[in-house]
Amino acid sequence: MPTHEVVNQVPPLVGHDTADDPALLDGLAREGAGWATAGLHDLGRLAGGEAATEHGRLANEHPPVLRTHDRFGHRVDEVEFHPSWHELMRTAVGHGLHAAPWADARPGTHVARAAGFYVWRPDAGHGCPISMTYAAVPALRHSPELAARYEPLLTSTEYDFGLRPPTGKRGLLAGMSMTEKQGGSDVRANTTTARPEPDGSYRLVGHKWFTSAPMCDLFLTLAQAPGGLTCFLVPRVLPDGTRNPMRLMRLKDKLGNRSNASAEIEYEHAVAWRVGDEGRGVRTIIDMVNLTRLDCVIGAAAGMRQGVTTAVHHTTHRQAFGRHLADQPLMRNVLADLAVESEAATVLMMRLAGATDRSARGDAGETAFKRLALAVGKYWVCKRWPGHAAEALECLGGNGYVEESGMPRLFRESPLNSIWEGSGNVAALDVLRALTREPQVLAAYEAEVAAAAGADRRLDAAVRRVRDELADHTDLELRARRVVERLALVLQGALLVRHGHPAVADAFCASRLDGDHGQAYGTLPAGVDLAAIIDRATPKVG
């Protein structure tokens, strides 16, 4: 005999189009990739479907397993993944999220790829090898011979998993391996050595402390050559079919990103080929780092969108005290506040993607803008995600604290993007370095912000405050985070005033620029158009 009737439970958030995102679609058209809209919706419907959602769950509930040896005692250094991981990877590669812009000359290809990376988020972990492969190509081009050999396979839309000679595969994936135990972000402290050989190759001896996606086919790494710190290409399998001695010592037990393997490795005279000149390793690999930093911003913006749409969906269907949660004034303030933060991240992310696209085509002004704005965005958007994820989780109450809701996984993922590719302090100091050494980057930033001059008095006042901050050189390093935060808020405000929905722009300027906001989400001032803001974050299911 049943003990009770199950009522007032929220239906699963499946059967929606994750590309149905006004800020994203507006940015796609504005930044020159409107031609990709139909394909983006196709991918969005896949991402919001039941199958992809289940693959994301399974890939995280069955994390990768390291197999150092086979049953006969031979060293194999392989990582086994759940079949759902491979399904997610196959979709991402098949839609060109890993490298399509490098094989497509159309304007806007980097924007289209960024939008695709944003909407395809049933699992964040598999985005790591996708991101690194995208970022590896421009660094690899510092060695034209290597690029000619491997780039066609890196841009292939065939997902071909397994350790085999690279040139015999239908498609390749690339990784990055830089940090060591003693240095972390200070890669110039690396001790791994590279000995030149008569055939032009090198032999690497040393270790790397954090190598994600170790089943990739190729890795860009840093080692100390006779001429100084140098970038190298290390294949997992050599042309003759033998395994390159890149030993996987163990997998990291990480807070989040658990579907993705991250390994500690050792090089035992591993074969490598030089990429770029000796002694210019950081300058060579920075091309890769900058693109993975862009993906950190994209991933954080996507995570915020996922958090707020989940919160709106739950509160729209869940009742308490006689009303739906989403109809209650205080919850509406929270939801709108989360939505404003999400849209501010998305509009900045799309602007950075547009700058990346035009910079790749030789636009010097966009290159200068990207140099500063990407470091600013990497610091700020990624830093905002954890608090956003926590508040979105809380909108679900106790249900949000349960693994089955998916919100704990989102919360555990949220600190990652601020740590990888340069943590908060590294990103903030990079902003100061750019401002000090490259005066053109500030001019490009100011030109971007000036396009919104006079449109909102609160934005104009914030611009003046930023100028005052930059004019004061006292204890500038001590104030670095404060300076970068203000640069980010002004840039987001300018973009929203010019391109955003009026209700979102007004709420952002009132709360983030004019100071009419508390320390927590849900403290937007009276007079904000909550309904218009929340409507833009409401997923349309069915």
XYZ file of C-alpha atoms in Angstrom:
542
model
C 0.000 0.000 0.000
C 1.549 3.366 -0.988
C 2.630 5.592 1.879
C 2.271 8.863 -0.032
C 1.721 10.536 -3.393
C 4.743 12.106 -5.095
C 3.802 15.673 -5.999
C 5.482 19.070 -6.451
C 8.589 17.555 -8.030
C 10.376 19.313 -10.882
C 10.495 17.586 -14.288
C 13.972 16.856 -15.690
C 15.561 19.668 -17.661
C 15.875 17.715 -20.901
C 14.518 18.295 -24.365
C 15.620 21.901 -24.700
C 18.028 23.733 -27.001
C 21.045 25.073 -25.099
C 21.701 27.444 -28.012
C 18.380 29.164 -27.317
C 20.287 31.916 -25.542
C 19.566 35.494 -26.645
C 22.916 36.948 -25.565
C 24.780 34.155 -27.341
C 22.800 34.377 -30.582
C 23.038 38.166 -30.695
C 26.797 37.890 -30.217
C 27.082 35.217 -32.893
C 25.557 37.541 -35.487
C 27.341 40.654 -34.218
C 30.777 39.040 -34.270
C 30.479 37.755 -37.826
C 29.278 34.147 -37.502
C 25.564 34.409 -38.178
C 26.089 31.804 -40.877
C 26.629 29.210 -38.111
C 23.234 29.713 -36.426
C 21.447 26.655 -37.818
C 24.303 24.300 -36.969
C 24.570 25.787 -33.502
C 20.910 25.023 -32.827
C 21.454 21.445 -34.022
C 24.276 21.081 -31.502
C 22.240 22.817 -28.806
C 19.389 20.365 -29.209
C 21.850 17.486 -28.869
C 23.345 19.066 -25.746
C 19.932 19.563 -24.153
C 18.730 16.077 -24.992
C 18.350 13.119 -22.691
C 21.127 11.063 -24.289
C 23.828 13.726 -23.881
C 22.726 14.450 -20.320
C 23.039 10.764 -19.463
C 26.451 10.512 -21.137
C 27.625 13.427 -19.014
C 26.424 11.725 -15.842
C 27.990 8.367 -16.678
C 31.329 9.839 -17.737
C 31.625 11.456 -14.314
C 30.287 8.568 -12.251
C 32.788 6.227 -13.928
C 36.042 8.223 -13.961
C 39.076 7.176 -16.002
C 41.356 4.395 -14.794
C 45.142 4.232 -15.258
C 46.669 0.983 -16.537
C 50.441 1.247 -16.189
C 51.156 -2.395 -17.198
C 49.437 -5.184 -19.073
C 48.819 -8.579 -17.481
C 52.221 -9.804 -18.634
C 54.063 -6.990 -16.891
C 54.782 -4.885 -19.978
C 54.577 -1.133 -19.552
C 51.578 0.279 -21.466
C 50.731 3.622 -19.789
C 47.122 3.705 -20.926
C 43.996 5.315 -19.511
C 40.612 3.654 -19.875
C 37.480 5.791 -20.202
C 33.802 4.960 -19.918
C 32.024 4.591 -23.306
C 30.045 7.761 -22.567
C 33.282 9.777 -22.573
C 33.955 8.565 -26.102
C 30.441 9.489 -27.209
C 30.894 13.025 -25.895
C 34.284 13.298 -27.571
C 32.933 11.947 -30.847
C 30.245 14.624 -30.943
C 32.656 17.430 -30.043
C 35.226 16.403 -32.645
C 32.568 15.680 -35.243
C 31.268 19.240 -34.868
C 34.760 20.719 -35.195
C 34.938 22.129 -31.676
C 38.538 20.927 -31.444
C 40.043 22.668 -34.482
C 37.573 23.706 -37.199
C 38.773 27.346 -37.465
C 42.228 26.246 -38.625
C 40.731 24.444 -41.636
C 38.039 26.988 -42.563
C 38.966 30.361 -44.042
C 35.560 31.974 -43.557
C 35.407 35.039 -41.308
C 33.810 34.203 -37.981
C 35.022 30.622 -37.683
C 36.587 31.209 -34.248
C 33.324 32.826 -33.124
C 31.272 29.885 -34.377
C 33.604 27.460 -32.655
C 33.426 29.443 -29.384
C 29.627 29.373 -29.489
C 29.674 25.630 -30.105
C 32.070 25.055 -27.222
C 29.678 27.103 -25.053
C 26.518 25.159 -25.877
C 28.022 21.642 -25.844
C 28.293 21.247 -22.057
C 26.711 17.938 -20.954
C 30.113 17.361 -19.343
C 32.949 19.821 -18.817
C 35.803 17.336 -18.495
C 35.954 16.220 -22.108
C 36.292 19.868 -23.096
C 39.908 19.777 -21.896
C 41.406 17.764 -24.809
C 39.050 19.580 -27.172
C 40.388 22.926 -25.960
C 44.042 21.888 -26.012
C 43.797 20.557 -29.559
C 42.255 23.845 -30.711
C 45.009 25.778 -28.997
C 47.911 23.608 -30.165
C 47.721 24.427 -33.863
C 49.082 28.021 -33.852
C 51.927 26.991 -31.546
C 52.769 24.041 -33.779
C 53.011 26.394 -36.762
C 56.267 27.708 -35.317
C 57.668 24.542 -36.924
C 56.269 24.477 -40.472
C 57.492 20.938 -41.115
C 55.703 19.547 -38.071
C 52.594 21.584 -38.835
C 52.474 20.246 -42.382
C 52.694 16.688 -41.062
C 50.184 16.886 -38.226
C 47.809 19.808 -38.773
C 45.575 18.028 -41.326
C 45.049 15.240 -38.789
C 44.498 17.638 -35.905
C 41.756 19.385 -37.880
C 40.098 16.133 -38.974
C 36.570 15.617 -37.686
C 37.213 11.896 -37.103
C 37.548 10.849 -33.467
C 40.071 7.999 -33.529
C 40.918 6.959 -29.965
C 43.878 4.732 -29.134
C 47.670 4.719 -29.071
C 48.960 4.165 -32.598
C 51.503 5.947 -34.833
C 50.032 9.421 -35.391
C 50.295 9.556 -39.167
C 48.393 6.267 -39.444
C 45.319 7.568 -37.622
C 42.212 9.240 -39.064
C 42.383 12.102 -36.582
C 44.597 13.354 -33.763
C 44.222 15.155 -30.449
C 46.903 17.297 -28.811
C 47.687 18.132 -25.212
C 49.898 20.495 -23.247
C 52.356 19.575 -20.505
C 54.211 22.435 -18.836
C 54.177 22.590 -15.031
C 56.539 20.749 -12.703
C 56.557 20.009 -8.977
C 58.948 22.768 -7.992
C 57.613 25.567 -10.178
C 53.910 25.371 -10.958
C 53.065 28.488 -12.954
C 56.738 29.525 -12.820
C 57.667 27.379 -15.819
C 61.086 29.002 -16.124
C 61.973 26.986 -13.006
C 61.464 23.746 -14.958
C 64.255 21.188 -14.656
C 63.315 18.710 -17.418
C 66.250 18.525 -19.827
C 66.359 18.127 -23.593
C 69.467 16.620 -25.213
C 69.875 17.168 -28.970
C 70.488 14.114 -31.169
C 72.315 13.909 -34.520
C 69.036 13.241 -36.394
C 67.579 16.590 -35.233
C 65.390 15.113 -32.506
C 65.885 15.536 -28.763
C 65.699 13.222 -25.756
C 63.754 14.485 -22.741
C 64.482 13.470 -19.156
C 62.407 14.809 -16.285
C 58.824 15.069 -15.111
C 55.591 17.021 -15.392
C 53.303 17.477 -12.412
C 49.997 18.095 -14.207
C 49.319 16.654 -17.673
C 45.637 16.507 -18.510
C 44.141 14.177 -21.102
C 47.252 11.947 -21.240
C 45.721 9.751 -23.947
C 46.116 12.533 -26.505
C 48.348 11.636 -29.446
C 50.731 14.596 -29.273
C 51.886 16.936 -26.519
C 53.503 20.338 -26.512
C 55.878 20.535 -23.577
C 58.695 22.687 -22.188
C 62.209 21.514 -21.391
C 65.671 23.005 -20.835
C 67.677 22.665 -24.070
C 71.288 23.859 -24.435
C 69.921 27.227 -25.558
C 67.421 27.583 -22.694
C 63.774 26.772 -22.078
C 62.342 25.421 -25.322
C 59.034 24.093 -26.657
C 58.903 20.505 -27.929
C 56.426 18.167 -29.575
C 56.219 14.760 -27.882
C 54.183 11.960 -29.526
C 52.800 9.142 -27.387
C 53.687 6.634 -30.121
C 56.760 6.874 -32.354
C 56.614 6.460 -36.152
C 57.851 2.847 -35.908
C 54.961 1.939 -33.611
C 56.916 1.761 -30.351
C 55.619 3.619 -27.291
C 57.530 6.793 -26.510
C 58.814 6.505 -22.892
C 56.397 9.057 -21.437
C 55.429 7.293 -18.230
C 52.082 7.901 -16.532
C 52.882 7.685 -12.824
C 49.423 8.259 -11.384
C 46.176 10.141 -12.019
C 45.231 13.140 -9.913
C 42.310 12.769 -7.508
C 40.692 16.093 -8.355
C 37.904 18.102 -6.780
C 35.985 18.241 -10.068
C 36.562 17.640 -13.778
C 36.517 13.986 -12.838
C 35.586 12.565 -16.229
C 38.907 13.869 -17.538
C 42.201 12.206 -16.616
C 45.018 14.411 -15.322
C 48.336 12.632 -14.863
C 51.740 13.007 -13.285
C 54.249 11.902 -15.905
C 57.950 11.205 -16.264
C 60.072 11.354 -19.406
C 62.628 8.541 -19.619
C 64.634 9.746 -22.621
C 61.414 10.464 -24.501
C 61.798 11.400 -28.166
C 60.771 14.969 -28.973
C 60.999 17.455 -31.812
C 61.724 21.111 -31.289
C 58.959 23.638 -31.978
C 60.347 27.148 -32.491
C 63.819 28.287 -31.528
C 65.782 27.126 -28.531
C 65.396 29.453 -25.581
C 62.029 30.782 -26.778
C 59.796 28.115 -25.308
C 57.457 30.405 -23.394
C 57.024 32.749 -26.342
C 56.264 29.751 -28.578
C 53.774 28.011 -26.332
C 52.046 31.249 -25.250
C 50.018 31.054 -28.476
C 48.517 27.872 -27.090
C 48.068 29.261 -23.589
C 46.152 32.312 -24.832
C 43.617 30.161 -26.648
C 43.110 27.839 -23.702
C 42.583 30.962 -21.590
C 39.835 31.978 -24.004
C 38.263 28.578 -23.471
C 38.461 29.081 -19.709
C 36.323 32.203 -20.156
C 33.940 30.351 -22.475
C 33.643 27.456 -20.050
C 32.943 29.729 -17.086
C 30.312 31.663 -19.052
C 28.724 28.388 -20.140
C 28.739 27.130 -16.564
C 26.948 30.259 -15.389
C 24.344 29.870 -18.096
C 23.811 26.233 -17.112
C 23.482 27.231 -13.458
C 20.947 30.002 -13.975
C 18.803 28.071 -16.466
C 18.684 25.128 -14.054
C 17.708 27.453 -11.206
C 14.990 29.153 -13.261
C 13.643 25.803 -14.453
C 13.462 24.443 -10.909
C 11.849 27.498 -9.372
C 9.337 27.768 -12.213
C 7.985 24.296 -11.393
C 8.521 24.069 -7.635
C 5.944 25.491 -5.189
C 6.400 26.574 -1.578
C 4.050 28.433 0.730
C 1.286 28.377 -1.838
C 3.178 29.898 -4.781
C 5.745 28.879 -7.329
C 9.209 29.890 -6.146
C 9.813 31.877 -9.326
C 6.779 34.049 -8.534
C 8.086 35.101 -5.132
C 9.771 38.543 -5.098
C 12.978 37.637 -3.283
C 13.604 34.561 -5.443
C 12.947 36.664 -8.535
C 15.654 39.052 -7.385
C 18.083 36.159 -6.976
C 17.252 34.680 -10.383
C 17.528 38.020 -12.153
C 20.833 38.768 -10.443
C 22.228 35.405 -11.563
C 20.966 36.065 -15.084
C 22.622 39.502 -15.222
C 25.967 37.976 -14.204
C 25.554 35.247 -16.800
C 24.755 37.625 -19.647
C 27.654 39.898 -18.733
C 29.972 36.891 -18.982
C 28.478 35.783 -22.299
C 28.661 39.177 -23.998
C 32.326 39.522 -22.981
C 33.105 35.972 -24.061
C 31.653 36.566 -27.509
C 33.534 39.840 -27.885
C 36.776 38.023 -27.044
C 35.946 35.320 -29.580
C 35.392 37.996 -32.220
C 38.703 39.638 -31.360
C 40.411 36.252 -31.607
C 38.925 35.704 -35.047
C 39.944 39.108 -36.382
C 43.359 38.937 -34.734
C 43.986 35.617 -36.492
C 43.323 37.456 -39.767
C 45.924 40.133 -39.032
C 43.885 42.936 -37.434
C 46.439 44.740 -35.262
C 43.844 46.732 -33.338
C 41.948 43.599 -32.388
C 45.211 41.910 -31.427
C 45.969 44.767 -29.038
C 42.450 44.677 -27.595
C 42.588 40.904 -27.132
C 45.955 41.079 -25.386
C 44.477 43.085 -22.503
C 40.819 42.079 -22.564
C 41.527 38.341 -22.590
C 43.678 38.571 -19.449
C 41.032 40.778 -17.820
C 38.251 38.375 -18.785
C 40.195 35.293 -17.706
C 40.635 36.809 -14.261
C 37.150 38.165 -13.746
C 34.691 35.809 -15.445
C 36.402 32.712 -14.065
C 36.600 34.286 -10.617
C 32.850 34.974 -10.627
C 31.766 31.447 -11.467
C 32.131 29.675 -8.071
C 29.882 32.123 -6.200
C 27.401 32.001 -9.047
C 27.337 28.199 -9.012
C 26.809 28.142 -5.243
C 23.857 30.538 -5.446
C 22.292 28.644 -8.351
C 22.619 25.416 -6.382
C 20.932 27.031 -3.390
C 17.915 27.933 -5.533
C 17.179 24.197 -5.602
C 17.388 23.968 -1.809
C 18.285 20.546 -0.436
C 17.544 19.017 -3.828
C 20.446 20.985 -5.245
C 22.838 19.524 -2.692
C 22.115 15.994 -3.936
C 24.345 14.536 -6.650
C 21.409 13.475 -8.825
C 20.535 17.126 -9.440
C 23.816 17.710 -11.284
C 24.424 20.881 -9.320
C 27.179 19.483 -7.055
C 29.118 18.509 -10.195
C 28.674 22.031 -11.572
C 29.796 23.500 -8.243
C 32.917 21.301 -8.088
C 33.787 22.302 -11.623
C 33.447 26.026 -10.968
C 36.837 26.794 -9.314
C 38.787 25.064 -12.068
C 38.833 27.677 -14.803
C 40.228 30.303 -12.464
C 43.113 27.978 -11.585
C 44.068 26.464 -14.942
C 46.091 28.469 -17.445
C 47.186 30.956 -14.804
C 45.395 31.398 -11.489
C 43.884 34.694 -10.347
C 47.117 36.386 -9.313
C 48.921 35.242 -12.461
C 46.144 36.660 -14.640
C 45.987 39.950 -12.700
C 49.744 40.443 -12.913
C 49.619 39.634 -16.624
C 47.217 42.546 -17.020
C 49.708 44.861 -15.300
C 52.513 43.505 -17.473
C 50.532 44.249 -20.623
C 49.663 47.757 -19.445
C 53.297 48.493 -18.612
C 55.017 47.011 -21.654
C 52.451 47.437 -24.431
C 50.844 50.885 -24.352
C 48.743 50.113 -27.429
C 46.637 47.638 -25.452
C 45.235 50.321 -23.161
C 44.459 52.514 -26.158
C 42.539 49.629 -27.734
C 40.624 49.004 -24.510
C 39.757 52.685 -24.138
C 38.539 52.845 -27.724
C 36.223 49.899 -27.066
C 34.794 51.493 -23.935
C 34.547 54.941 -25.537
C 32.068 53.534 -28.072
C 29.505 53.532 -25.237
C 30.340 57.023 -23.919
C 27.313 59.115 -23.017
C 24.873 56.212 -23.153
C 24.693 55.715 -19.364
C 25.855 58.145 -16.679
C 26.762 55.286 -14.321
C 29.041 53.757 -16.928
C 30.649 57.140 -17.634
C 31.375 57.588 -13.913
C 32.887 54.096 -13.718
C 35.149 54.867 -16.666
C 36.461 57.913 -14.838
C 37.172 55.806 -11.755
C 39.138 53.320 -13.833
C 41.260 56.113 -15.274
C 41.977 57.353 -11.771
C 43.017 53.846 -10.712
C 45.388 53.527 -13.647
C 46.846 56.990 -13.116
C 47.800 56.088 -9.527
C 50.986 54.000 -9.683
C 51.281 53.669 -5.903
C 51.345 50.028 -4.798
C 50.006 49.008 -8.194
C 50.913 45.345 -7.781
C 49.219 45.301 -4.390
C 46.086 46.739 -6.019
C 46.237 44.517 -9.101
C 43.043 42.579 -8.429
C 41.123 45.762 -7.690
C 42.364 47.358 -10.917
C 41.532 44.314 -13.057
C 38.101 43.980 -11.479
C 37.255 47.552 -12.409
C 38.606 47.103 -15.926
C 36.390 44.033 -16.317
C 33.235 45.633 -14.953
C 33.598 48.706 -17.145
C 34.187 46.565 -20.229
C 31.187 44.364 -19.472
C 29.072 47.435 -18.790
C 30.109 49.060 -22.073
C 29.303 45.907 -24.033
C 25.911 45.497 -22.375
C 24.979 49.155 -22.850
C 25.817 48.904 -26.542
C 24.600 45.400 -27.320
C 22.609 43.944 -24.429
C 18.942 43.935 -23.568
C 18.053 47.296 -21.965
C 16.780 45.648 -18.773
C 20.005 43.659 -18.359
C 22.203 46.669 -19.087
C 20.265 48.825 -16.620
C 20.463 46.197 -13.869
C 24.187 45.693 -14.462
C 25.006 49.403 -14.382
C 22.874 49.978 -11.281
C 24.293 47.052 -9.320
C 27.835 46.486 -10.598
C 28.880 50.028 -11.542
C 26.774 52.345 -9.375
C 27.226 50.307 -6.214
C 23.528 49.725 -5.543
C 24.048 46.089 -4.627
C 24.804 43.984 -1.570
C 27.535 41.416 -1.106
C 25.312 38.474 -2.120
C 23.216 37.642 -5.173
C 19.588 38.694 -4.889
C 20.291 42.290 -3.901
C 19.381 44.115 -7.101
C 17.790 47.516 -6.443
C 14.110 48.279 -6.823
C 12.975 49.388 -10.256
C 14.860 46.725 -12.219
C 12.787 44.868 -14.823
C 13.087 41.432 -13.246
C 10.540 39.791 -15.543
C 12.364 40.708 -18.743
C 15.685 39.507 -17.350
C 14.374 36.178 -16.042
C 12.506 35.471 -19.270
C 15.819 35.522 -21.170
C 17.174 32.802 -18.843
C 14.119 30.535 -18.989
C 14.781 27.286 -20.895
C 12.039 26.252 -23.296
C 11.506 22.531 -22.809
C 9.615 20.346 -25.234
